[in-house]
PDB file of C-alpha atoms in Angstrom:
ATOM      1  CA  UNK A  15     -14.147  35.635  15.357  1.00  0.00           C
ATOM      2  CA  UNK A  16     -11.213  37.419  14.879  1.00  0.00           C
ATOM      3  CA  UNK A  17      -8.440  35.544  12.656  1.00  0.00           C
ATOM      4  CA  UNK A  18      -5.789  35.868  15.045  1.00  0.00           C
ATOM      5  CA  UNK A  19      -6.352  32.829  17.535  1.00  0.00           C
ATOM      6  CA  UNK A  20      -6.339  30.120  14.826  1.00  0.00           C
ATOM      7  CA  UNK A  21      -4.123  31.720  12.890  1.00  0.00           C
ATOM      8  CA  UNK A  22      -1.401  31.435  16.181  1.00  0.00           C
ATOM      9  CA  UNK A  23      -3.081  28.073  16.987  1.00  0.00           C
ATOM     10  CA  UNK A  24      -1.779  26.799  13.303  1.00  0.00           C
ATOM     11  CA  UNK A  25       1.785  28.742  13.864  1.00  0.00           C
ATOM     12  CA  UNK A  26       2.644  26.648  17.417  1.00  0.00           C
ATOM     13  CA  UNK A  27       1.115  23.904  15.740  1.00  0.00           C
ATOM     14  CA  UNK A  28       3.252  23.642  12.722  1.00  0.00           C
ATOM     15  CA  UNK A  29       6.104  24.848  15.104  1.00  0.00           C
ATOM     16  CA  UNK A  30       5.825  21.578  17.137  1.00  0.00           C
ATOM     17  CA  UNK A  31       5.552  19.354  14.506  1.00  0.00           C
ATOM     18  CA  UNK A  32       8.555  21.197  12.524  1.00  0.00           C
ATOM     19  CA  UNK A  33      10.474  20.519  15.866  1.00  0.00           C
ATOM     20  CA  UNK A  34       9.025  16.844  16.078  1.00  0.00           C
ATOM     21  CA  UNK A  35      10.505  16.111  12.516  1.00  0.00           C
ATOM     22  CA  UNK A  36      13.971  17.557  13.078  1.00  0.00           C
ATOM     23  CA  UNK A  37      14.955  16.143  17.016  1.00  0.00           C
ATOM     24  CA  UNK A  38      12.830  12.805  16.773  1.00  0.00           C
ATOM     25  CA  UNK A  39      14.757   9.660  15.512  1.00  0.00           C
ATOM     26  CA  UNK A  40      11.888   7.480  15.507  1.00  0.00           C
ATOM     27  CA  UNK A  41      10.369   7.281  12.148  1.00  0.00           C
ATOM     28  CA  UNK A  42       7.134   6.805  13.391  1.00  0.00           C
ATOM     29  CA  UNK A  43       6.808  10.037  15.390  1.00  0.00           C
ATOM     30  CA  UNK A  44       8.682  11.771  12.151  1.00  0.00           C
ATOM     31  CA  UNK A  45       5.310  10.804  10.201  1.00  0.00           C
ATOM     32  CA  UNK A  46       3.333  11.784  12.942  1.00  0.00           C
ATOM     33  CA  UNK A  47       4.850  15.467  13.248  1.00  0.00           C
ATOM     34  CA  UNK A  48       4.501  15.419   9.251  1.00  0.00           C
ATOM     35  CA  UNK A  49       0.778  15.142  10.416  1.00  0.00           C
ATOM     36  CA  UNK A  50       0.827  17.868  12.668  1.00  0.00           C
ATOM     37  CA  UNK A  51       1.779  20.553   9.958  1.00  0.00           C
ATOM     38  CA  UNK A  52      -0.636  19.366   7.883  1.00  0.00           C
ATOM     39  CA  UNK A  53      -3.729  19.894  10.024  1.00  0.00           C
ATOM     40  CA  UNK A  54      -1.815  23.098  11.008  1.00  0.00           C
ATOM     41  CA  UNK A  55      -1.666  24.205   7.117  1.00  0.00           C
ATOM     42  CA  UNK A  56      -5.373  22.968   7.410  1.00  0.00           C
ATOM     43  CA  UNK A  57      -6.471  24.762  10.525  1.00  0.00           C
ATOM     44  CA  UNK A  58      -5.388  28.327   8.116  1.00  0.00           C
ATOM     45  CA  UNK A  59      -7.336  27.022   5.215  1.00  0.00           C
ATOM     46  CA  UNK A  60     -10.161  26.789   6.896  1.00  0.00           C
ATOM     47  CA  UNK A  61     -10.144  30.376   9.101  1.00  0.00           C
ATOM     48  CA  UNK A  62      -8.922  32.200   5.900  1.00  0.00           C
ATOM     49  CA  UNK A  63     -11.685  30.708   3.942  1.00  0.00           C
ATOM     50  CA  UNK A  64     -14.652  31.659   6.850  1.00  0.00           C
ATOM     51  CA  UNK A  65     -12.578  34.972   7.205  1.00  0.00           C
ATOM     52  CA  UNK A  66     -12.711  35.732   3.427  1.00  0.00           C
ATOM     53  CA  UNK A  67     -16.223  34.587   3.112  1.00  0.00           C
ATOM     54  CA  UNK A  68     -15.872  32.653  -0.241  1.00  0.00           C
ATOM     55  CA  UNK A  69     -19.023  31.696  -1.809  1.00  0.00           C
ATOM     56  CA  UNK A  70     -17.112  28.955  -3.436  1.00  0.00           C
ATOM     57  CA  UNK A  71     -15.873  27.239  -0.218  1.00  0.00           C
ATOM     58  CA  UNK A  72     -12.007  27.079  -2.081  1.00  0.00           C
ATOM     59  CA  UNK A  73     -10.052  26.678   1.398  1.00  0.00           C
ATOM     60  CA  UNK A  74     -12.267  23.812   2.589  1.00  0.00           C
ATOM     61  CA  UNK A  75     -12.173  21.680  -0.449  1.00  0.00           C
ATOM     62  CA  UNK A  76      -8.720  22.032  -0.741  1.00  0.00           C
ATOM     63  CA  UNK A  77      -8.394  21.540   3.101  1.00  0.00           C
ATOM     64  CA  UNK A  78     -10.193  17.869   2.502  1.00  0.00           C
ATOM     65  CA  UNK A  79      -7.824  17.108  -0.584  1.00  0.00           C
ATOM     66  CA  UNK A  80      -5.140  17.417   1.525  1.00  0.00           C
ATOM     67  CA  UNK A  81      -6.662  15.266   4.172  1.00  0.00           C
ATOM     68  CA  UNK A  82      -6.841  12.807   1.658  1.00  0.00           C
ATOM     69  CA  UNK A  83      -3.712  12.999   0.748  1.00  0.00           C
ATOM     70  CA  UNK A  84      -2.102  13.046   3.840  1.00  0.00           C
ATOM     71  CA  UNK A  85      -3.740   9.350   4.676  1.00  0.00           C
ATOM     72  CA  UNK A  86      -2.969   8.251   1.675  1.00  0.00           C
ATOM     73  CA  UNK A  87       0.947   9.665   2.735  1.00  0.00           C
ATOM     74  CA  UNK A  88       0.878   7.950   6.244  1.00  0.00           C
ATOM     75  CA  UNK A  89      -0.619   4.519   4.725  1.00  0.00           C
ATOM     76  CA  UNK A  90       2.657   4.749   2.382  1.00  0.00           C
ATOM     77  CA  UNK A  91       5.133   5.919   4.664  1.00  0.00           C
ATOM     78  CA  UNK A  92       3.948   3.950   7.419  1.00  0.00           C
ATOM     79  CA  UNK A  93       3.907   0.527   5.004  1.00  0.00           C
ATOM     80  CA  UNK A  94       7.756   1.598   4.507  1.00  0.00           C
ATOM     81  CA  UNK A  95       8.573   1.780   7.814  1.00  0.00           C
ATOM     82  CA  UNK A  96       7.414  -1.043   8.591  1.00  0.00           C
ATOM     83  CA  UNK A  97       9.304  -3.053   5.991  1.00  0.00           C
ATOM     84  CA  UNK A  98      12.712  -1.316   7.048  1.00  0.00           C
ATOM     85  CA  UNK A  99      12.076  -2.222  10.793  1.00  0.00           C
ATOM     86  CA  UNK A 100      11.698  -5.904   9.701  1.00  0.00           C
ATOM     87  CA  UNK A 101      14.530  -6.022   7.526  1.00  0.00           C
ATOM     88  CA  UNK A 102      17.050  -4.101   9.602  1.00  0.00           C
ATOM     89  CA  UNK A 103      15.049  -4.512  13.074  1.00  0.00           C
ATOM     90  CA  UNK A 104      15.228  -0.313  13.893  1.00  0.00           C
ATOM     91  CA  UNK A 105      13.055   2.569  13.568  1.00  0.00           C
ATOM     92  CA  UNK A 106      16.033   4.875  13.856  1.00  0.00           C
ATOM     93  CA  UNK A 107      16.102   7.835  11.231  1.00  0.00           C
ATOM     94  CA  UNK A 108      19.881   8.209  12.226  1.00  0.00           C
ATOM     95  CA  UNK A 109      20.522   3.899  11.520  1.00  0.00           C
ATOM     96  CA  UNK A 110      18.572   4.440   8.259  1.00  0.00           C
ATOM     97  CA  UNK A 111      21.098   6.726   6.331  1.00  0.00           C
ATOM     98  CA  UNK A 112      22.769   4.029   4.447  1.00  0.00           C
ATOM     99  CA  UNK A 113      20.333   2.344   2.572  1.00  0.00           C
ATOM    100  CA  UNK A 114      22.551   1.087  -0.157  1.00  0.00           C
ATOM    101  CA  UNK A 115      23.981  -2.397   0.087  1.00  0.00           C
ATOM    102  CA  UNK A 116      27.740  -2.764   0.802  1.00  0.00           C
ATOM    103  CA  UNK A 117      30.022  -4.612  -1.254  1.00  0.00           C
ATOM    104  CA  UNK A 118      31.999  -7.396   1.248  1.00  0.00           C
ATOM    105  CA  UNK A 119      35.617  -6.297  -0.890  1.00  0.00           C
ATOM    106  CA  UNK A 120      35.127  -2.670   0.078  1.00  0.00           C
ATOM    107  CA  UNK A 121      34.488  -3.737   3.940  1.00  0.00           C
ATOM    108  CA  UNK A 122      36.991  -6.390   4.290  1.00  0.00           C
ATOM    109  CA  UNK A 123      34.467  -9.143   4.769  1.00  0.00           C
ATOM    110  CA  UNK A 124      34.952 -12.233   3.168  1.00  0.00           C
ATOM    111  CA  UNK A 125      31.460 -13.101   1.401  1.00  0.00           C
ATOM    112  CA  UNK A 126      28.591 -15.393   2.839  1.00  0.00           C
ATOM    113  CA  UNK A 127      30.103 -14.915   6.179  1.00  0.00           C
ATOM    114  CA  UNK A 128      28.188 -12.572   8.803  1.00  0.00           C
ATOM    115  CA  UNK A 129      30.454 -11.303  10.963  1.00  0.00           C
ATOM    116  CA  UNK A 130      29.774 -10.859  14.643  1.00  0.00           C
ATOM    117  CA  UNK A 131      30.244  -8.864  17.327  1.00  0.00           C
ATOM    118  CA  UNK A 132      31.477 -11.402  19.658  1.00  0.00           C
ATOM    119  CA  UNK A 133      34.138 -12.704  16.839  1.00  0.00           C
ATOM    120  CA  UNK A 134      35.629  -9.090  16.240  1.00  0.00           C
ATOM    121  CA  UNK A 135      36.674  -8.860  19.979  1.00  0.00           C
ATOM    122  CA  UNK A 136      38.176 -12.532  19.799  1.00  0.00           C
ATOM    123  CA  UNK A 137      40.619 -11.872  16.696  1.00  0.00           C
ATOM    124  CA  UNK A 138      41.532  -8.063  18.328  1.00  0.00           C
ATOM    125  CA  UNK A 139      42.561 -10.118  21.654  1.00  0.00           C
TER     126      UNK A 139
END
């Protein structure tokens, strides 16, 4: 087997994932494209290791410690996404930016009072 084919099977598959993570704004498919590197970083573990011939097997141990750690990665991440849809009821990378809580002096809120849509385009008309 020459080392070519999974060698440019593991370069369009990291290069679809690496486009997955940086034009996707669901944070769902974000962790999933995360996946697809990794089994692409995999995929040249394993051919350089049968291409090498190591008698110690290096590339495929390695290749199923980072299998491990990527479930243990997508049980985490996925846990966190989940908590930040049901607190702020989106997915959306792009919604997610500010993270931090706002003080109601610096916004012009008056505190304990959630302000609504519908009530901002009362008091502008």
């Amino acid at each position: 087997m020459h080392l070519a084919y999974p060698a440019v099977l593991a370069a369009l598959l990291f290069c679809v994932g690496l486009y997955g993570v940086l034009a996707r704004r669901n944070a769902i498919l974000v962790l999933m494209s995360v996946e697809l590197m990794l089994n692409a970083v995999n995929l040249n573990l394993v051919a350089f290791d049968v291409w090498l011939r190591d008698a110690l097997h290096a590339g495929q141990a390695l290749t199923l410690f980072t299998i491990a750690i990527a479930a243990a990665e997508i049980g985490i991440g996925l846990a966190i996404v989940l908590m930040v849809y049901r607190n702020r009821g989106t997915a959306d990378v792009d919604r997610l930016r500010d993270t931090a809580e706002t003080d109601p002096a610096e916004t012009g809120e008056t505190p304990g009072t959630p302000e609504r849509s519908d009530e901002k385009a009362e008091a502008a008309a």
